[in-house]
Coordinates of C-alpha atoms and ligand atoms in Angstrom, one line a residue:
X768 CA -24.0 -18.6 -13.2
X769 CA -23.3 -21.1 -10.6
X770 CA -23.1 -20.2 -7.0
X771 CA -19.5 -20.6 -6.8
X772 CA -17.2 -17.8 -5.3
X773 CA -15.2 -16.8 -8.2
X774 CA -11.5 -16.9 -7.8
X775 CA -8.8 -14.1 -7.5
X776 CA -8.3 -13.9 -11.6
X777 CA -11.8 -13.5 -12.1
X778 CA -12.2 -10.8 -9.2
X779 CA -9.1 -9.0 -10.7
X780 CA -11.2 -8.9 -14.1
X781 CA -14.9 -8.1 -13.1
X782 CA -15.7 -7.2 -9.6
X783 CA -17.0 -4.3 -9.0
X784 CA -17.8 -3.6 -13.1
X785 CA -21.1 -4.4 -14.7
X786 CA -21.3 -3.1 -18.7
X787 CA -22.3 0.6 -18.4
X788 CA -26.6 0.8 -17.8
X789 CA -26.9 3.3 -20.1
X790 CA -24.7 3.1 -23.2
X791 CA -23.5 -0.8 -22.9
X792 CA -20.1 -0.1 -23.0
X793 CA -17.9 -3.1 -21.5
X794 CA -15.0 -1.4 -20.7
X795 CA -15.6 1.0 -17.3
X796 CA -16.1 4.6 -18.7
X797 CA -14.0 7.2 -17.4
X798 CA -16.7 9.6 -15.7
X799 CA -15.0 12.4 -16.3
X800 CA -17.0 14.7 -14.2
X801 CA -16.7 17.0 -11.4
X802 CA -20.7 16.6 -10.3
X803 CA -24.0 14.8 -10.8
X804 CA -27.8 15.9 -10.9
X805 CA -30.1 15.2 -8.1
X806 CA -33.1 13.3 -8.5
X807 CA -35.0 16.3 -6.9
X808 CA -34.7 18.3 -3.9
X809 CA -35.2 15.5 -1.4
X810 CA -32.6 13.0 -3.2
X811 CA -30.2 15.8 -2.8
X812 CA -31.3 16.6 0.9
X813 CA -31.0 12.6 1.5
X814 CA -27.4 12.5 0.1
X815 CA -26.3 15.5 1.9
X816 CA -27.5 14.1 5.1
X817 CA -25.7 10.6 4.4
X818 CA -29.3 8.9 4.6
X819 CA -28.8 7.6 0.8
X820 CA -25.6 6.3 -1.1
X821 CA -24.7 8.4 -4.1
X822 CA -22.9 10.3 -6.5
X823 CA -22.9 14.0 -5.6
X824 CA -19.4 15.5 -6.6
X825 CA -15.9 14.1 -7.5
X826 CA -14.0 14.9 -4.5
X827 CA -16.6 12.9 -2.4
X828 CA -16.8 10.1 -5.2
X829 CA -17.2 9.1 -8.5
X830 CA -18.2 6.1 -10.7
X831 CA -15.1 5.4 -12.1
X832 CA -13.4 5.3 -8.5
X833 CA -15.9 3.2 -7.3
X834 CA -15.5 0.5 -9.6
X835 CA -11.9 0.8 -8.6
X836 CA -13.2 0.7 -4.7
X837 CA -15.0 -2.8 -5.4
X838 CA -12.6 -4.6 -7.0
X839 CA -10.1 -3.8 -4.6
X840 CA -11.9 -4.2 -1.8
X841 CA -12.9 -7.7 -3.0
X842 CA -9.1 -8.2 -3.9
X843 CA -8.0 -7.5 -0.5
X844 CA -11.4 -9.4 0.8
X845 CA -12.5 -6.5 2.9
X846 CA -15.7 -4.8 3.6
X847 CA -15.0 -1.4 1.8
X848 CA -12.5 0.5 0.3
X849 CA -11.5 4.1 -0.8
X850 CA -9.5 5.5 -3.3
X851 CA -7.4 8.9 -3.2
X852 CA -4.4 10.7 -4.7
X853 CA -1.8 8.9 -4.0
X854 CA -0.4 6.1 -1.3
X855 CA 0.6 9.0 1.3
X856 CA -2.7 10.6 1.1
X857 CA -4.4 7.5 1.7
X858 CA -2.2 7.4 4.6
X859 CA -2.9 10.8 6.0
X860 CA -6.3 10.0 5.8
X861 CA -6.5 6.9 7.7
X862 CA -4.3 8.6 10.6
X863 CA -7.0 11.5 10.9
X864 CA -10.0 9.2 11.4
X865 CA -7.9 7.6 14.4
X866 CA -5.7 10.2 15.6
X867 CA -6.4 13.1 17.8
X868 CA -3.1 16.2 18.2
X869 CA -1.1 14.3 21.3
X870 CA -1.9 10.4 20.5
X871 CA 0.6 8.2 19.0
X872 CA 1.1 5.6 16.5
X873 CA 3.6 2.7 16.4
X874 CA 5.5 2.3 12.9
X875 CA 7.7 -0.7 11.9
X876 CA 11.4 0.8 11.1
X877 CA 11.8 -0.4 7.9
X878 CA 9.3 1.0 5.2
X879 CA 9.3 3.1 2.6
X880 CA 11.5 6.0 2.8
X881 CA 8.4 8.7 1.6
X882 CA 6.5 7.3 4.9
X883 CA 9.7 7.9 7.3
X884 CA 10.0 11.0 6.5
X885 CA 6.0 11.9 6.0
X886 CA 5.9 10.0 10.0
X887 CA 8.9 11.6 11.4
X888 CA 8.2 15.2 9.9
X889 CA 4.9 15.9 8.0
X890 CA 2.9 14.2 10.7
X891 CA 4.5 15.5 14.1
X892 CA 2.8 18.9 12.7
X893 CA -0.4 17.5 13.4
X894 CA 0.3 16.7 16.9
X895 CA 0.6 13.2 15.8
X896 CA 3.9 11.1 17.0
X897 CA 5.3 8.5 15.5
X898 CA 6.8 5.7 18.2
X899 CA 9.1 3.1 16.0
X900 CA 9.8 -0.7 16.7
X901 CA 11.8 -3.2 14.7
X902 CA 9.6 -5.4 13.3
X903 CA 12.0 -8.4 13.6
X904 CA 11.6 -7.9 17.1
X905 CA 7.8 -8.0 18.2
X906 CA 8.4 -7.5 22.0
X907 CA 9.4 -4.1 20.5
X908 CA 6.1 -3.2 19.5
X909 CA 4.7 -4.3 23.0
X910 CA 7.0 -2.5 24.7
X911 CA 5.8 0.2 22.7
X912 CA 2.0 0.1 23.2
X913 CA 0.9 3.7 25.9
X914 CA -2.6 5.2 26.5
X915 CA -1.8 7.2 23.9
X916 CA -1.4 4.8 21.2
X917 CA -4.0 4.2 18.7
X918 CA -2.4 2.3 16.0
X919 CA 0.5 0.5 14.8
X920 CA 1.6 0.6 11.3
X921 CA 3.4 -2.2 9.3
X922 CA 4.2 -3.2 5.8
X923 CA 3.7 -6.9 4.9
X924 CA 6.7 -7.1 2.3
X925 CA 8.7 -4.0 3.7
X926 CA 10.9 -1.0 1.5
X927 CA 13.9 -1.2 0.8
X928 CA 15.5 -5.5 1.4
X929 CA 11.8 -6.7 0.8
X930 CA 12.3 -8.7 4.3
X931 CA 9.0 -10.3 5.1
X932 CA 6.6 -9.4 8.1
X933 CA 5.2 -11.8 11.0
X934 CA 1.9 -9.8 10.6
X935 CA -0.1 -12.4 12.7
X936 CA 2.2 -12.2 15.5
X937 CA 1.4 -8.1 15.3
X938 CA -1.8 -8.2 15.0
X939 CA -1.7 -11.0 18.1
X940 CA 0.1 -7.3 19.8
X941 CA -2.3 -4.3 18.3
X942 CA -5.7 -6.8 19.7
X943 CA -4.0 -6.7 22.9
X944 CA -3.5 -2.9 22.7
X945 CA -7.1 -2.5 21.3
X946 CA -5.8 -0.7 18.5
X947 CA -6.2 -1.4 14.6
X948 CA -3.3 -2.7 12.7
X949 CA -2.8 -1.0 9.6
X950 CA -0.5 -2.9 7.2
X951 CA 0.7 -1.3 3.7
X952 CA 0.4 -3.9 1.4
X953 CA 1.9 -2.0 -1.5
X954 CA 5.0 -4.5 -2.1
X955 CA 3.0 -7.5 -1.8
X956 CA -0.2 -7.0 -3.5
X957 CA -3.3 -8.8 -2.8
X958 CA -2.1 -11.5 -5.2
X959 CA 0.3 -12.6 -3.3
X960 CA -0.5 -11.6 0.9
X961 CA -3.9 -10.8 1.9
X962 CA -3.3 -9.0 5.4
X963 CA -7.0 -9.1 6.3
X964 CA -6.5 -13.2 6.7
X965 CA -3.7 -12.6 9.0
X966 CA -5.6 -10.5 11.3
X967 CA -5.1 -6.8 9.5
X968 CA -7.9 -3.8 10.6
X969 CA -7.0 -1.8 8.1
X970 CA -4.8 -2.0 4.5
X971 CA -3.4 1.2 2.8
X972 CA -1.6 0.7 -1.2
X973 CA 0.1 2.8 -3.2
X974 CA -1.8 1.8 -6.4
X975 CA 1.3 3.9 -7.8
X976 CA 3.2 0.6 -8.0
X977 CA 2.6 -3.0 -8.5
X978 CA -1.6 -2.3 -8.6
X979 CA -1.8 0.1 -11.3
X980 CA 1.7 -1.9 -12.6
X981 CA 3.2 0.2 -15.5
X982 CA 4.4 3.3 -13.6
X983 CA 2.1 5.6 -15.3
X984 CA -0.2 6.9 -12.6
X985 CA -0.3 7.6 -9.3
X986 CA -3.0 6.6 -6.7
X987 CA -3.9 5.3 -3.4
X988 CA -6.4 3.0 -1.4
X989 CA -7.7 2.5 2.3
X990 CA -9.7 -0.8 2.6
X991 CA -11.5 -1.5 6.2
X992 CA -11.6 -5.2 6.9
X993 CA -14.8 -4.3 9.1
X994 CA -13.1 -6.3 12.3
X995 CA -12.5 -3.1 14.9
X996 CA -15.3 -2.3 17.1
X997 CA -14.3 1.4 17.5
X998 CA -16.7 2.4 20.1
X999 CA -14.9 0.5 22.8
X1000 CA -13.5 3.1 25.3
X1001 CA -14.4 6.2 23.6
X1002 CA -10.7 5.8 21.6
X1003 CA -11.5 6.8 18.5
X1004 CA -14.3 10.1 18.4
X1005 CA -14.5 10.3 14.5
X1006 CA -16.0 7.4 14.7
X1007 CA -18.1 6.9 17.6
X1008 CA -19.3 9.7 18.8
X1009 CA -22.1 11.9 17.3
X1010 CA -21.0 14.2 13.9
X1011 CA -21.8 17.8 13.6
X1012 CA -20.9 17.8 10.0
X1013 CA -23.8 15.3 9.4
X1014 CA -26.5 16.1 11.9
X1015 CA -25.2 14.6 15.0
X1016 CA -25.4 10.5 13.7
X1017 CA -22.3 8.2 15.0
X1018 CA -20.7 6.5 12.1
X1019 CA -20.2 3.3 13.7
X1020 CA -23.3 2.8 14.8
X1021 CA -24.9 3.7 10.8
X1022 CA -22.3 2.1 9.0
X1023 CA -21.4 -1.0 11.1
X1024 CA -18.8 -2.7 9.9
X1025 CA -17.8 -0.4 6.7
X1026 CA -17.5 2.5 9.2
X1027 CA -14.1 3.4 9.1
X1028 CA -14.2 3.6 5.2
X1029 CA -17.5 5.9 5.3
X1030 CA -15.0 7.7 7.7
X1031 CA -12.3 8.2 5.5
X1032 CA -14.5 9.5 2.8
X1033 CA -17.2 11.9 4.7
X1034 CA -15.1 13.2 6.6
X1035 CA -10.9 12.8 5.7
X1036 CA -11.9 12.6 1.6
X1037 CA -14.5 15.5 1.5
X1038 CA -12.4 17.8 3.9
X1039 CA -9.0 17.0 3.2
X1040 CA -9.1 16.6 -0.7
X1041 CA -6.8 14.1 -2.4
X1042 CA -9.1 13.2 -4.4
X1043 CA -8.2 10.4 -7.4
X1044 CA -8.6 11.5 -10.9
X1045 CA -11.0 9.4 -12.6
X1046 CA -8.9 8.8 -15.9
X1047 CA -6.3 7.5 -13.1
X1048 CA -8.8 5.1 -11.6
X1049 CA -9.2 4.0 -15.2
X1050 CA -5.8 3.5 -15.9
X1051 CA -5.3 1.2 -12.2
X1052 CA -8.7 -0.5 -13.2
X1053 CA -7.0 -1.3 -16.5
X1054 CA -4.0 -2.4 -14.9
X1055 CA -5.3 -4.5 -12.2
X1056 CA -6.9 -6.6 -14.4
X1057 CA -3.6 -8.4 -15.5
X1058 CA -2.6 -8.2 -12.1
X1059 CA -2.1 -11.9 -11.6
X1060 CA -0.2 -12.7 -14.8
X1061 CA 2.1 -9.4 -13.9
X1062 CA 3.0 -10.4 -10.0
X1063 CA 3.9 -14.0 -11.0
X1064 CA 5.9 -12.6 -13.8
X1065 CA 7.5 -10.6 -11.6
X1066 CA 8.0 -13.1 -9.0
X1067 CA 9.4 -15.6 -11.0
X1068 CA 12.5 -13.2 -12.2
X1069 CA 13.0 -11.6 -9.3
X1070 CA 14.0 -15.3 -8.1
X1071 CA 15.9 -16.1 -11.0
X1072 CA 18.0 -12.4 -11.2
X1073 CA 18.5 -13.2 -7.1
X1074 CA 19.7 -16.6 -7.6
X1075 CA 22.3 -15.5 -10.2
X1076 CA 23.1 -12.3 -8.5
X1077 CA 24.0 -14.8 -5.0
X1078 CA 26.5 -16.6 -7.6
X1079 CA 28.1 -13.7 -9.0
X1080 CA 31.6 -13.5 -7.8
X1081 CA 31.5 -9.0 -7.5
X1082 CA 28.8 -9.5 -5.1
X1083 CA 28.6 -9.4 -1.8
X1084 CA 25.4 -10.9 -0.5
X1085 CA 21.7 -10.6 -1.7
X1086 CA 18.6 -9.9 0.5
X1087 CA 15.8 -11.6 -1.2
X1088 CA 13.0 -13.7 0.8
X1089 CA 12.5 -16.0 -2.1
X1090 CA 16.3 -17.5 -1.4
X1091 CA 16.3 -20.8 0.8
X1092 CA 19.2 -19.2 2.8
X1093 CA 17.5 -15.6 3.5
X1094 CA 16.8 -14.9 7.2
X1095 CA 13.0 -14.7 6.0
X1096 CA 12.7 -17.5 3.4
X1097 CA 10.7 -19.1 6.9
X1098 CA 8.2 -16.1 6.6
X1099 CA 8.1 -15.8 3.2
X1100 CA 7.0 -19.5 3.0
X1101 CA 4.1 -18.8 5.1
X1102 CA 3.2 -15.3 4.0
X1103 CA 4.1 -15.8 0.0
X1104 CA 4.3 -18.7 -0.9
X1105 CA 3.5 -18.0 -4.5
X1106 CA 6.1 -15.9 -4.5
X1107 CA 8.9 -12.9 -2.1
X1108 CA 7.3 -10.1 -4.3
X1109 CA 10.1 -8.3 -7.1
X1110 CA 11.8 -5.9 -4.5
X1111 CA 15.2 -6.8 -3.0
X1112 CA 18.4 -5.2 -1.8
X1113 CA 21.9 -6.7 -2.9
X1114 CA 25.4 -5.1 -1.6
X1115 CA 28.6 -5.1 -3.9
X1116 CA 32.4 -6.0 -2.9
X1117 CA 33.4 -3.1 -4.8
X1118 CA 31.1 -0.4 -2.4
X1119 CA 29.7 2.8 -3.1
X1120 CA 32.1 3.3 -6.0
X1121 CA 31.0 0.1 -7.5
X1122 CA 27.2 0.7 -6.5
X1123 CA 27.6 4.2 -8.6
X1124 CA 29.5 2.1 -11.5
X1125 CA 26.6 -0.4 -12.1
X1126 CA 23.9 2.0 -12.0
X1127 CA 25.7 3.5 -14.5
X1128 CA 26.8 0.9 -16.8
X1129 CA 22.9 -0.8 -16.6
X1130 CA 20.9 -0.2 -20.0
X1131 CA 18.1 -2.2 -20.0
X1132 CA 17.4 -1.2 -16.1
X1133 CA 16.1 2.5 -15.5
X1134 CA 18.0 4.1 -12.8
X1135 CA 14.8 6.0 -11.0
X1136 CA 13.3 6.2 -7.9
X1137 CA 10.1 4.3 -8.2
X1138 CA 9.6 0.7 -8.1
X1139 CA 6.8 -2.2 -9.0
X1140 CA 6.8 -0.7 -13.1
X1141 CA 6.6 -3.6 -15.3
X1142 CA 9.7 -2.1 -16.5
X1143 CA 12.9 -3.4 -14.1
X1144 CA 14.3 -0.6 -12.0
X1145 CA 17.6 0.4 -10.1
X1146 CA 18.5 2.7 -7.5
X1147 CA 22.0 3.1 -6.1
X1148 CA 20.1 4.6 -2.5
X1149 CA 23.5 5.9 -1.1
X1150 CA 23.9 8.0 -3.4
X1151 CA 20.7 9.4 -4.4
X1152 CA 17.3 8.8 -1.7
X1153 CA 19.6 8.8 1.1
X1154 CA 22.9 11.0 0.2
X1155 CA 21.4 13.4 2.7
X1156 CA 22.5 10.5 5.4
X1157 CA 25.4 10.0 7.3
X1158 CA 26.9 6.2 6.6
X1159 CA 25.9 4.5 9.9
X1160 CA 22.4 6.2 9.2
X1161 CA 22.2 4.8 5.8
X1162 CA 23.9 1.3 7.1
X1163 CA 21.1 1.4 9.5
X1164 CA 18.2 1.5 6.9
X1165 CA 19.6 -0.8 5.0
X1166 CA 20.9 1.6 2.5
X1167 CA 25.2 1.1 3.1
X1168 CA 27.1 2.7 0.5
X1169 CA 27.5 -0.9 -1.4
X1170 CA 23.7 -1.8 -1.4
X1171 CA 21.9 -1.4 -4.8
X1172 CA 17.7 -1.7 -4.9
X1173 CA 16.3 -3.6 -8.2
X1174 CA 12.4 -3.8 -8.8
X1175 CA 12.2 -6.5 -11.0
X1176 CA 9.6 -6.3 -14.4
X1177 CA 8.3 -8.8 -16.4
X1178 CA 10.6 -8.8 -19.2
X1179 CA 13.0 -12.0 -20.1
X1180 CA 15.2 -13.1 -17.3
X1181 CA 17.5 -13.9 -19.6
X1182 CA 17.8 -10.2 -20.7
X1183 CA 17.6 -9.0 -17.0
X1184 CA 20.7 -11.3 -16.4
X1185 CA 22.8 -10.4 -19.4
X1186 CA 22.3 -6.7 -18.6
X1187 CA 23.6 -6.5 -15.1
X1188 CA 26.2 -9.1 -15.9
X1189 CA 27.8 -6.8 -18.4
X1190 CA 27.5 -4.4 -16.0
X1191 CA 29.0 -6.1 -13.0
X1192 CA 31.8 -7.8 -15.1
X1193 CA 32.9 -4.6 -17.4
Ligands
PLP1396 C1 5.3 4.4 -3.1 C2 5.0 3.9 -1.8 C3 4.2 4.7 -0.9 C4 3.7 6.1 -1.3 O1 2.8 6.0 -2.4 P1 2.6 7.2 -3.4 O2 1.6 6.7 -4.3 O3 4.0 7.5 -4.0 O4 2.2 8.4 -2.6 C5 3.8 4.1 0.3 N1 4.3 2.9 0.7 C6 5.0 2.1 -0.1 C7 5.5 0.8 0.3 C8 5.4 2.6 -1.4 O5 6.2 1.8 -2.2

């Protein structure tokens, strides 16, 4: 081998993976094991006490996952990374190792509904409060920042109009703050935004959706970046202060600059206990590897189904970044330029009783609430993931009775567009 850094294709195919030492096998076996013999007594004392990297039980790790944790992490181009249940575990993990009952985080407004409510409800019983800010509006986010904050939460392509985020110009806020930003990435995908290059601490995916890519398993990953110092100021105790679960040692000062994923293992991971199934790490390993082809696949007819839908004389107006006259095409240049990602809003003429029409009349689009499937997807969100809303309160997140959500897949455009024009037109 030369000494060249291999490109993102070739990460997506190999890192992490090596053929299997002891049987040869080429594809990454499914370890489908709870635990693992010790060496002898003193291995098993060594791995206990975190003085030696191993494989002790499944809930703590597993080979499988952590060929999933390498290539991921060398996708994202971070230090480390950690795989879990699913995307909200992975974010109830990271919130722990930075959180104490009484601190706060700051949240962009628009993201994915599941996070909203998992911020606004699920998390408040911790002790932990969510403080939101419109991520169109950075001064928000400063004007947000307390002694109480320790980190701000964004996602790069953001749920449900796939509007594009000025991550550098938030990160430019949380270094101010000294706090990590944590940016979901889940809508994006390392193939097409890296956050870490714009100045991201910390990147969280549902590998549920575009990762994994054909909507048959779920998953989650935390990948540290390795830029926060976190013993500045004694802000964050899980990591820089001295562990009674692991005979007294300070993460930080062990693990350096993959601390915070150690973190979210030994001590979110082992106690909490979403652990991933291995067979599911297989299946995300599996899909990850065509990850590139899929996500420009994607891309490409989420551009063409917007561009016709923007002509189409029942509709409205489209949201999609990929569109010279969106509000973000400017952001989406910079951020993506390979491509806005396969997630957009559009609104219809006819309103909620057209929005419930097309949903209806769609054949070749599954009307579910999921999204990044190679399969193309609708949701009318008025009247299903937000029918609990009042209409101002679904106007205001971008889910008004005549808005429909598509997540484009990578099947012909040309069937994508007949489909919803028989629908639209009928
Ligand atoms: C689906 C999703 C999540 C939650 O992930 P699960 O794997 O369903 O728990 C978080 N963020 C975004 C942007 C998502 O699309």
């Amino acid at each position: 081998m030369s000494d060249r850094l291999p490109g993102f294709s070739t990460l997506a195919v190999h890192a992490g993976a090596q053929p299997d030492p002891t049987t040869g096998a080429r594809a990454t076996p499914i370890y489908q094991t709870t635990s693992f013999v010790f060496n002898d007594a003193d291995h098993a004392a060594s791995l206990f006490g975190l003085q030696a990297f191993g494989n002790i039980y499944t809930r703590i790790g597993n080979p499988t996952n952590a060929v999933l944790e390498e290539r991921v992490a060398a996708l994202e181009g971070g230090t480390a990374a950690l795989a879990v249940a699913s995307g909200h575990a992975a974010q109830v993990v990271i919130l722990q190792q930075l959180l104490q009952p009484g601190d706060e985080f700051i949240a962009a407004r628009k993201l994915y509904g599941g996070s909203i409510n998992q911020f606004t409800h699920a998390f408040k019983s911790f002790g932990w409060n969510v403080v939101w800010a419109d991520p169109d509006d950075i001064a928000s986010f400063e004007r947000a920042v307390t002694p109480r904050t320790k980190a701000i939460f964004i996602e790069s392509i953001a749920n449900p109009a796939g509007s594009i985020t000025d991550i550098e110009a938030i990160s430019t806020v949380a270094r101010k703050a000294g706090v990590p930003l944590i940016v979901d990435n889940t809508l994006a995908s390392p193939y097409l935004i890296r956050p870490i290059d714009h100045g991201a601490d910390i990147v969280v995916h549902s590998l549920t959706k575009f990762l994994g890519g054909h909507g048959n398993s779920l998953g989650g990953i935390i990948v540290d970046a390795g830029t926060f110092d976190w013993s500045t100021g004694g802000k964050y105790p899980m990591l820089s202060e001295p562990r009674p679960e692991y005979h007294g040692i300070r993460l930080q000062e062990t693990f350096g600059n993959f601390a915070f994923a150690i973190a979210c293992r030994v001590l979110g991971l082992r106690d909490l206990g979403p652990a991933l199934s291995p067979f599911n790490a297989f299946m995300i390993l599996t899909g990850i590897e065509t990850l590139p082809l899929r996500m420009q696949k994607h891309c490409d007819n989420a551009k063409a189904v917007a561009e016709f839908l923007a002509g189409h004389p029942a509709v409205a107006s489209v949201n999609y970044a990929g569109l010279a006259s969106d509000k973000y095409n400017q952001l989406a240049r910079k951020y993506a330029p390979k491509g806005a990602g396969a997630v957009f809003t559009f609104s219809l003429k006819g309103g909620y009783d057209a929005g419930v029409s097309l949903v209806s009349k769609l054949q070749l689009f599954s009307h579910l609430a999921n999204v990044g499937d190679t399969r193309s997807l609708v949701i009318h969100p008025a009247s299903t993931t937000h029918s609990q809303l009042d209409d101002a309160a679904k106007v205001k997140s971008g889910a008004g009775p005549d808005v429909v959500r598509l997540s484009i897949g990578i099947e012909d455009k040309e069937d994508l567009i007949a489909d919803l024009e028989q629908a639209l037109g009928a």
